[in-house]
Short mmCIF file of C-alpha atoms and ligand atoms in Angstrom, two decimals:
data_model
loop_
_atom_site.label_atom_id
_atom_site.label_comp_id
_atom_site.label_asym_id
_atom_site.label_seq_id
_atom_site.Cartn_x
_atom_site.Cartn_y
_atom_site.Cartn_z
CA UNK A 1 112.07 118.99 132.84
CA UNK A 2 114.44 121.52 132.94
CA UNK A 3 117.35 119.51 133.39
CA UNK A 4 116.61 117.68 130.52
CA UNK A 5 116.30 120.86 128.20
CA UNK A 6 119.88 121.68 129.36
CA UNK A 7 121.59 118.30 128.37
CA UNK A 8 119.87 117.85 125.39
CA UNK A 9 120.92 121.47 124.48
CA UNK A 10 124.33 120.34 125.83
CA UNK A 11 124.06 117.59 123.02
CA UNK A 12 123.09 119.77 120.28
CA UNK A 13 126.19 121.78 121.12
CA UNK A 14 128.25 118.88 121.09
CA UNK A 15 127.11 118.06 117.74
CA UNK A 16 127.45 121.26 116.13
CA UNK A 17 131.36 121.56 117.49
CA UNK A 18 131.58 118.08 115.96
CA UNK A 19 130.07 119.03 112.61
CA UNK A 20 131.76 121.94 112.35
CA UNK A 21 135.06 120.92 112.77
CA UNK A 22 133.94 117.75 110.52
CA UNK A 23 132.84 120.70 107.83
CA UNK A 24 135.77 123.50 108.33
CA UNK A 25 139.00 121.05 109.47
CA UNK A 26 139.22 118.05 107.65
CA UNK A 27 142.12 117.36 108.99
CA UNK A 28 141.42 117.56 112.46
CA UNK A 29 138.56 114.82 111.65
CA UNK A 30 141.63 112.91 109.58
CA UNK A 31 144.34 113.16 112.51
CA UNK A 32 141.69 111.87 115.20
CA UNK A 33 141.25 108.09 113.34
CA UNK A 34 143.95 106.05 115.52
CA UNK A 35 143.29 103.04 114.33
CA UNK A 36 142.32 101.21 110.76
CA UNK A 37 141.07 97.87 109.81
CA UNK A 38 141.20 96.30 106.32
CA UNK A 39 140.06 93.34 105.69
CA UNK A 40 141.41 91.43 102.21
CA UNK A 41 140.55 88.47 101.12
CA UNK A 42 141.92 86.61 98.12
CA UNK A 43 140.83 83.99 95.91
CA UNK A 44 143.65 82.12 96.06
CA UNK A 45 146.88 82.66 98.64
CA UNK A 46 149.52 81.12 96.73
CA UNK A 47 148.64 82.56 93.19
CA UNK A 48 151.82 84.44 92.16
CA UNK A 49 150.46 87.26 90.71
CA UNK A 50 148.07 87.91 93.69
CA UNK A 51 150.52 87.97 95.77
CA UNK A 52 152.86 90.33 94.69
CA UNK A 53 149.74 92.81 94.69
CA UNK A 54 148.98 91.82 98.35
CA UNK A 55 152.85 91.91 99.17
CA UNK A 56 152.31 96.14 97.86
CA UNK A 57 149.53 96.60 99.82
CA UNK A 58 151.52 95.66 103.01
CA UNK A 59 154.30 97.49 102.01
CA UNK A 60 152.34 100.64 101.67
CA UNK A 61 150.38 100.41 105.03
CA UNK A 62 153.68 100.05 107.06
CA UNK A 63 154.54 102.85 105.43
CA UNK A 64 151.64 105.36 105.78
CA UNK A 65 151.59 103.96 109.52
CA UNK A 66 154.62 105.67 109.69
CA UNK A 67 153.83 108.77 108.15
CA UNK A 68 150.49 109.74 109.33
CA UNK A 69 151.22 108.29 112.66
CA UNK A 70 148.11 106.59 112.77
CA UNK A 71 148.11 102.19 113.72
CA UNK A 72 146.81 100.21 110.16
CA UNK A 73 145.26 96.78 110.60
CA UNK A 74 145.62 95.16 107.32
CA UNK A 75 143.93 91.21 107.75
CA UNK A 76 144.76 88.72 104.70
CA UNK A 77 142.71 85.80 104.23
CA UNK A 78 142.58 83.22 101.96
CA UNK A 79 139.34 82.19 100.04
CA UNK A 80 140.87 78.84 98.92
CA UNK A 81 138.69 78.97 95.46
CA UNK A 82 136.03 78.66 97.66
CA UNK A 83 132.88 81.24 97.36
CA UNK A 84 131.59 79.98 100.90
CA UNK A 85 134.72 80.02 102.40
CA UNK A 86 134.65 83.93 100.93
CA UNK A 87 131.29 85.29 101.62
CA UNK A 88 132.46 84.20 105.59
CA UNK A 89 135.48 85.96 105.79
CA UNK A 90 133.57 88.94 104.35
CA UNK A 91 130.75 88.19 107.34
CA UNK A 92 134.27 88.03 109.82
CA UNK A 93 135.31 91.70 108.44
CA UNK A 94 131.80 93.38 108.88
CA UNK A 95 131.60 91.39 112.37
CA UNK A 96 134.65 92.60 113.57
CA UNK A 97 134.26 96.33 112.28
CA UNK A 98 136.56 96.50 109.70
CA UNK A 99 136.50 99.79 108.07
CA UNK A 100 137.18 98.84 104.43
CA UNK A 101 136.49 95.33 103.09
CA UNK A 102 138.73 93.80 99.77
CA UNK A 103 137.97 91.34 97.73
CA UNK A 104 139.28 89.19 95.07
CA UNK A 105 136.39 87.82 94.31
CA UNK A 106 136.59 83.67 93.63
CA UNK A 107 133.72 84.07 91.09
CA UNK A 108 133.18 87.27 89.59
CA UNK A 109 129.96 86.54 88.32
CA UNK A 110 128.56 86.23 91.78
CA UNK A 111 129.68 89.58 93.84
CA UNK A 112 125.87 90.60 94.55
CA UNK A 113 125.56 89.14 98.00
CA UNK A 114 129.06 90.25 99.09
CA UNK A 115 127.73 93.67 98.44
CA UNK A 116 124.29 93.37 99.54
CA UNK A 117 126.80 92.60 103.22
CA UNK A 118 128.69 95.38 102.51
CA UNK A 119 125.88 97.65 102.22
CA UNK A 120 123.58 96.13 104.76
CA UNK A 121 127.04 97.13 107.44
CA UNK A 122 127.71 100.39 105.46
CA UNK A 123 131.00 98.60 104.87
CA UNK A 124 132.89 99.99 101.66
CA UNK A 125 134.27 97.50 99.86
CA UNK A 126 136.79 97.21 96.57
CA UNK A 127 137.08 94.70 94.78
CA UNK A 128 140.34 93.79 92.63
CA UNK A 129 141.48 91.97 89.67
CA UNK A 130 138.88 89.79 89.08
CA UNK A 131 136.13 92.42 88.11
CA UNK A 132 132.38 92.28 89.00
CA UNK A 133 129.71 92.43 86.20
CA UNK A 134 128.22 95.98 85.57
CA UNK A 135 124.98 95.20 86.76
CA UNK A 136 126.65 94.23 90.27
CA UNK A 137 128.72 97.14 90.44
CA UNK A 138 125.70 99.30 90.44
CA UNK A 139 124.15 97.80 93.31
CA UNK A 140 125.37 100.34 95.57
CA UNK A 141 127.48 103.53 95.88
CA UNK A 142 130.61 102.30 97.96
CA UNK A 143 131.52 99.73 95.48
CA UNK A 144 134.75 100.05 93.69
CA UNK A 145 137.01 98.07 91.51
CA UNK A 146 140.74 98.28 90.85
CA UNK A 147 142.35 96.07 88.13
CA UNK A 148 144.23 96.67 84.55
CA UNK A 149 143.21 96.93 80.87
CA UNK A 150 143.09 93.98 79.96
CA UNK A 151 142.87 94.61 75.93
CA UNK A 152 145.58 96.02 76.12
CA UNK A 153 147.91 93.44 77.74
CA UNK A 154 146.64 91.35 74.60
CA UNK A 155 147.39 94.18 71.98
CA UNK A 156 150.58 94.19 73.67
CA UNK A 157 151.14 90.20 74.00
CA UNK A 158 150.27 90.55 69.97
CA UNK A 159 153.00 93.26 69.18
CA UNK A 160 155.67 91.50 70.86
CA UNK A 161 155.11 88.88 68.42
CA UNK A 162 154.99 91.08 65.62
CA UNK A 163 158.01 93.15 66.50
CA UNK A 164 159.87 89.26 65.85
CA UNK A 165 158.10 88.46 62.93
CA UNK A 166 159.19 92.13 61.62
CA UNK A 167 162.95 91.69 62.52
CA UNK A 168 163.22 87.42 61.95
CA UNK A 169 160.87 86.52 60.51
CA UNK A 170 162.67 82.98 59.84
CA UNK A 171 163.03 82.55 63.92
CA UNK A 172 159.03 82.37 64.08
CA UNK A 173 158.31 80.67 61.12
CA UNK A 174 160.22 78.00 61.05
CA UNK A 175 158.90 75.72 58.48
CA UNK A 176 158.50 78.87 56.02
CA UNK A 177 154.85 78.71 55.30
CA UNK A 178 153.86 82.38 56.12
CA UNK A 179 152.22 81.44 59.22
CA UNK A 180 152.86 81.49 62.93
CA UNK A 181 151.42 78.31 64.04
CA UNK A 182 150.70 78.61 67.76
CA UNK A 183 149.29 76.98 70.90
CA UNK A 184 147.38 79.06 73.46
CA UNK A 185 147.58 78.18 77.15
CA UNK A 186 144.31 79.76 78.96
CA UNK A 187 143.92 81.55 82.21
CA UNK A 188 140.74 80.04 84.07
CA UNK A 189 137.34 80.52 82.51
CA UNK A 190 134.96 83.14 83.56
CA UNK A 191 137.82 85.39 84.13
CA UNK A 192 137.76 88.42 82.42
CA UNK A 193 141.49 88.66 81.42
CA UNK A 194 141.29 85.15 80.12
CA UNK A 195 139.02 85.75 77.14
CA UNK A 196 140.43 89.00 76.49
CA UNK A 197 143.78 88.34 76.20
CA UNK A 198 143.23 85.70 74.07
CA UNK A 199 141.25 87.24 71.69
CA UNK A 200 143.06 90.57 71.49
CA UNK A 201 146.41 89.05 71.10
CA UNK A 202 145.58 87.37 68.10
CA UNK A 203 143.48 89.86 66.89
CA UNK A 204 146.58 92.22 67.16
CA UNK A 205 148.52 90.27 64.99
CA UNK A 206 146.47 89.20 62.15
CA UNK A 207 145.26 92.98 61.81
CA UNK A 208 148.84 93.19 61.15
CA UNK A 209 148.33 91.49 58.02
CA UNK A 210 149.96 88.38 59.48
CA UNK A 211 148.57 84.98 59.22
CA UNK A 212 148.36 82.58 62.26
CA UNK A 213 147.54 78.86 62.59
CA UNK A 214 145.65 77.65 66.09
CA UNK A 215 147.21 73.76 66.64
CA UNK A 216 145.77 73.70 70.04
CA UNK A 217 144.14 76.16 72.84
CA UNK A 218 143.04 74.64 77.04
CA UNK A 219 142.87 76.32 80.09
CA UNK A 220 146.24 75.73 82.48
CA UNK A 221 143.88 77.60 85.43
CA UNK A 222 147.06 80.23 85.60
CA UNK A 223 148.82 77.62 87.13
CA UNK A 224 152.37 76.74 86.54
CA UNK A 225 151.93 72.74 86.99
CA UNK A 226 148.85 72.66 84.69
CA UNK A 227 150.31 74.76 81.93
CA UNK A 228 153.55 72.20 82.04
CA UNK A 229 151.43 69.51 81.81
CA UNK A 230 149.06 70.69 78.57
CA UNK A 231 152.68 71.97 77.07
CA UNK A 232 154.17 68.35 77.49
CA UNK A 233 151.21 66.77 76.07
CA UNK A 234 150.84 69.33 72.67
CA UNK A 235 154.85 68.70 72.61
CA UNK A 236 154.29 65.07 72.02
CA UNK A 237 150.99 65.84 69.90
CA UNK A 238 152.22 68.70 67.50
CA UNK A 239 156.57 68.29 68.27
CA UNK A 240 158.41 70.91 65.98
CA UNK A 241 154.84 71.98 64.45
CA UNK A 242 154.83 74.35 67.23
CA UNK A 243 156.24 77.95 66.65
CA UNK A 244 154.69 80.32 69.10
CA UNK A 245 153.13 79.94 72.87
CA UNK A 246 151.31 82.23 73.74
CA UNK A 247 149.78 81.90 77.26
CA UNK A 248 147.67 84.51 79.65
CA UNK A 249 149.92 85.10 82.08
CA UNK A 250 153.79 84.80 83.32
CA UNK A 251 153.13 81.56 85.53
CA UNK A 252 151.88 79.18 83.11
CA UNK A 253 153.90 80.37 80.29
CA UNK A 254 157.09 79.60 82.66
CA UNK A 255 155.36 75.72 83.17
CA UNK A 256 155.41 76.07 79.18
CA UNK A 257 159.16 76.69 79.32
CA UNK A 258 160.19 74.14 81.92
CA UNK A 259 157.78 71.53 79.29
CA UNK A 260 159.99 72.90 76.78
CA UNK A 261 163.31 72.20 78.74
CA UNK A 262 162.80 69.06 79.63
CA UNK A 263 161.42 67.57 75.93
CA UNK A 264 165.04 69.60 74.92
CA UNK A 265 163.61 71.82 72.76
CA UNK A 266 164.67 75.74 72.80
CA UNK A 267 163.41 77.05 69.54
CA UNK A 268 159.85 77.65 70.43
CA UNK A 269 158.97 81.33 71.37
CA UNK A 270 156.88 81.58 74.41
CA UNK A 271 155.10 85.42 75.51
CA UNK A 272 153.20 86.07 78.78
CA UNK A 273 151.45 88.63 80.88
CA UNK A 274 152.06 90.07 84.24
CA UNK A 275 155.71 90.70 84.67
CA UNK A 276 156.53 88.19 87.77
CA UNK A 277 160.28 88.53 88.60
CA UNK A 278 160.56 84.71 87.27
CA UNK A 279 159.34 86.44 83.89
CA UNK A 280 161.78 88.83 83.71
CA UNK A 281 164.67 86.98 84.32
CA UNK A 282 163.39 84.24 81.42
CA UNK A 283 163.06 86.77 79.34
CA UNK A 284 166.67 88.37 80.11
CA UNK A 285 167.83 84.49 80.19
CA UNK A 286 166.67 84.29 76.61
CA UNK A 287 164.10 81.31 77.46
CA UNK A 288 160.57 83.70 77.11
CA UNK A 289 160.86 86.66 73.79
CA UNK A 290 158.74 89.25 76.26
CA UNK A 291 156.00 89.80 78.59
CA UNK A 292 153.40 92.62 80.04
CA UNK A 293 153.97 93.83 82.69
CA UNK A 294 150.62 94.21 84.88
CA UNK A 295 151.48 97.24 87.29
CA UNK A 296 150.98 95.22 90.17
CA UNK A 297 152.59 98.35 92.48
CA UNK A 298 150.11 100.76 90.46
CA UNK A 299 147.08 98.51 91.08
CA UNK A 300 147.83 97.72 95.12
CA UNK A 301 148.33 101.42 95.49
CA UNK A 302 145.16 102.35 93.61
CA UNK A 303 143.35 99.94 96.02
CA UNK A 304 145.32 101.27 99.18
CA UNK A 305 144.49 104.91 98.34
CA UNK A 306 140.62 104.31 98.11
CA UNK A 307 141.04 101.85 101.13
CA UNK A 308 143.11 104.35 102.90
CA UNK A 309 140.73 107.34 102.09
CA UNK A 310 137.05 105.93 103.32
CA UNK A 311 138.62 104.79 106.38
CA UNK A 312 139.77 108.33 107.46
CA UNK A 313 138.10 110.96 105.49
CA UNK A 314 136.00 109.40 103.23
CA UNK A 315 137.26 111.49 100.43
CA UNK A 316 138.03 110.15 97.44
CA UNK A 317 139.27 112.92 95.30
CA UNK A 318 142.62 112.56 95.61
CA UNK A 319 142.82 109.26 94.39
CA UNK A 320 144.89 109.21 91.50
CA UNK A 321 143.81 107.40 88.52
CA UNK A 322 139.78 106.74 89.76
CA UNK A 323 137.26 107.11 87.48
CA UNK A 324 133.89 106.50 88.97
CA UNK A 325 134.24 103.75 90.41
CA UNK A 326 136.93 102.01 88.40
CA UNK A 327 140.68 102.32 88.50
CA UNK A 328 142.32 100.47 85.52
CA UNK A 329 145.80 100.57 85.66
CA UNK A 330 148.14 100.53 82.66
CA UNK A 331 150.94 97.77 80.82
CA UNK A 332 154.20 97.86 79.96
CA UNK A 333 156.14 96.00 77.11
CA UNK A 334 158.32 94.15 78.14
CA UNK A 335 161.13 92.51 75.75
CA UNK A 336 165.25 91.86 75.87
CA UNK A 337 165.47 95.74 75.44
CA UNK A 338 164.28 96.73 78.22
CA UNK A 339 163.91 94.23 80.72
CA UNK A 340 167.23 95.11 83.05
CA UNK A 341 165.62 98.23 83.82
CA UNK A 342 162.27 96.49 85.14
CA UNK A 343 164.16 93.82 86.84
CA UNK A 344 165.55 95.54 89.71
C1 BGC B 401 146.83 87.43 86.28
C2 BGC B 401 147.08 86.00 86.67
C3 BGC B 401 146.38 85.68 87.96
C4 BGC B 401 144.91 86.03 87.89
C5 BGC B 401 144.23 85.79 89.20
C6 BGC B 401 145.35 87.69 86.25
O1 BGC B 401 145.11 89.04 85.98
O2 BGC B 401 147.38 87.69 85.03
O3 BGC B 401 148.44 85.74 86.81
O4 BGC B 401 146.52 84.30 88.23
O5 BGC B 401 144.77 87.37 87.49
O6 BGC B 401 142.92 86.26 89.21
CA1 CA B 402 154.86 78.61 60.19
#
């Protein structure tokens, strides 16, 4: 009996020197994590824009590894547009002890059982660009998401247009009738930027006072190949009818372009979002009037941070830009003027 009453004593001692040091050090607590695991797992590897954010979040681990002298695990898998496929790798992560669990979710309507798996293993998890519904979001404390405004890459989008309208008018409209006549190529349903973008571009432009004429509007899926294809087919449907393109993002509107190469016609003006290096240089080529930049660095450092901070301290109040649960990163304008300076 007595030796018990000793070791358990010797426990509770243990435990205090542990919690104190946990409450008056947190850096001792901080410096002691050797090792951390994230597991990421994307809807889709070889979308552009995803990739570049994934690409950051590398680039950032290697280099806190080497600053904080501590070993970072990052694990990227690939979803293939496949929920199943998703939900396994998440099961993999939690198996495996992964500290910190991200997710690009492939259908954003359906995060609730990733998280009920997240919080079942105490697992936090963030998801990115391809945002939960409220209701989800809610279903647990360590649930975070990281992505961008998306009204305003449309109010953006819009004001490129109007800037040109502004200063040629006569390069938009082309056949004179006081109205931009446009065709709008559409990210995939059901995600958020998608309907957004769309409707806050053009709403940008007629509050403007300027008038606009929809010829056609189809989801390209953000892809490149699908976006040439719809552009070839409106080319041969609507032909010099067609004055502005606006699409979602930077990858289909540059499938728009190469539609517009090969049918030989350079007088159309085409606008997209994200800010892809392809972008840029079709916009400093003269073959795209602008683009928005989505801060792809901001938002793969915004998920890093959190990542970073729940796996070693848990404290998240140094994470810049966090609001709740939410960091929403901000756009850029991007048009001839000032594209050399985003380029390099
Ligand atoms: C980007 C697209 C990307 C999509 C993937 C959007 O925010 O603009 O380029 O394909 O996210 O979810
Ligand atoms: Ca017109």
């Amino acid at each position: 009996m007595g030796k018990m009453r000793v070791s358990s004593t010797f426990v509770a001692i243990i435990f205090m020197v542990n919690y104190l040091v946990g409450c008056t050090n947190n850096n001792e607590v901080y410096n002691n994590v050797e090792e951390i695991k994230i597991g990421v797992t994307v809807y889709k590897e070889d979308d552009k824009f995803i990739s570049t954010i994934t690409n950051n979040i590398l680039e950032l681990a290697k280099k806190k590894e080497k600053e904080e002298n501590v070993k970072i695990t990052i694990d990227i898998l690939d979803a293939k547009e496949n929920l199943a496929n998703q939900c396994n790798q998440v099961d993999k992560f939690i198996l495996n002890n992964y500290d910190v669990i991200c997710v690009n979710i492939v259908d954003r309507t359906s995060a609730a059982t990733i998280i009920d798996k997240a919080k079942s293993s105490n697992t936090p998890i963030i998801f990115f660009n391809r945002e939960p519904v409220e209701e989800d979001m809610r279903r647990w404390k360590d649930v975070y998401y990281v992505g961008a405004e998306a009204e305003k890459s449309g109010e953006l989008q819009g004001s490129l247009i109007i800037d040109k309208y502004t200063s040629d008018k006569s390069e938009i409209d082309k056949n004179g009738d006081g109205k931009i006549q446009y065709v709008m190529l559409e990210g995939e349903h059901g995600h958020q930027d998608t309907a957004i973008r769309t409707e806050y571009s053009i709403k940008t432009i007629v509050q403007n006072g300027i008038e606009v004429e929809k010829l056609a509007d189809d989801t390209a899926n953000w892809e490149f190949a699908q976006a040439k294809s719809k552009m070839t087919g409106w080319i041969k449907e609507f032909g010099s009818e067609i004055e502005v393109v606006f699409s979602n993002n930077d990858d289909m509107a540059l499938g728009a372009i190469e539609a517009l190469k090969e049918a030989e016609i350079n007088n159309v003006i085409v606008v997209g979002v994200d800010g892809v290096t392809e972008a840029l240089e079709a916009v400093k080529n003269d073959e795209m009037l602008g683009t928005v930049i989505s801060n792809s660095i901001a938002q793969a450092e915004g998920i890093f941070n959190i990542a970073y901070s729940k796996a070693t301290n848990g404290d998240l109040s140094d994470v810049e830009g966090l609001e709740g649960k939410y960091i929403k990163t901000k756009h850029i304008k991007i048009d001839k003027n000032n594209v050399d300076v985003y380029l390099k």
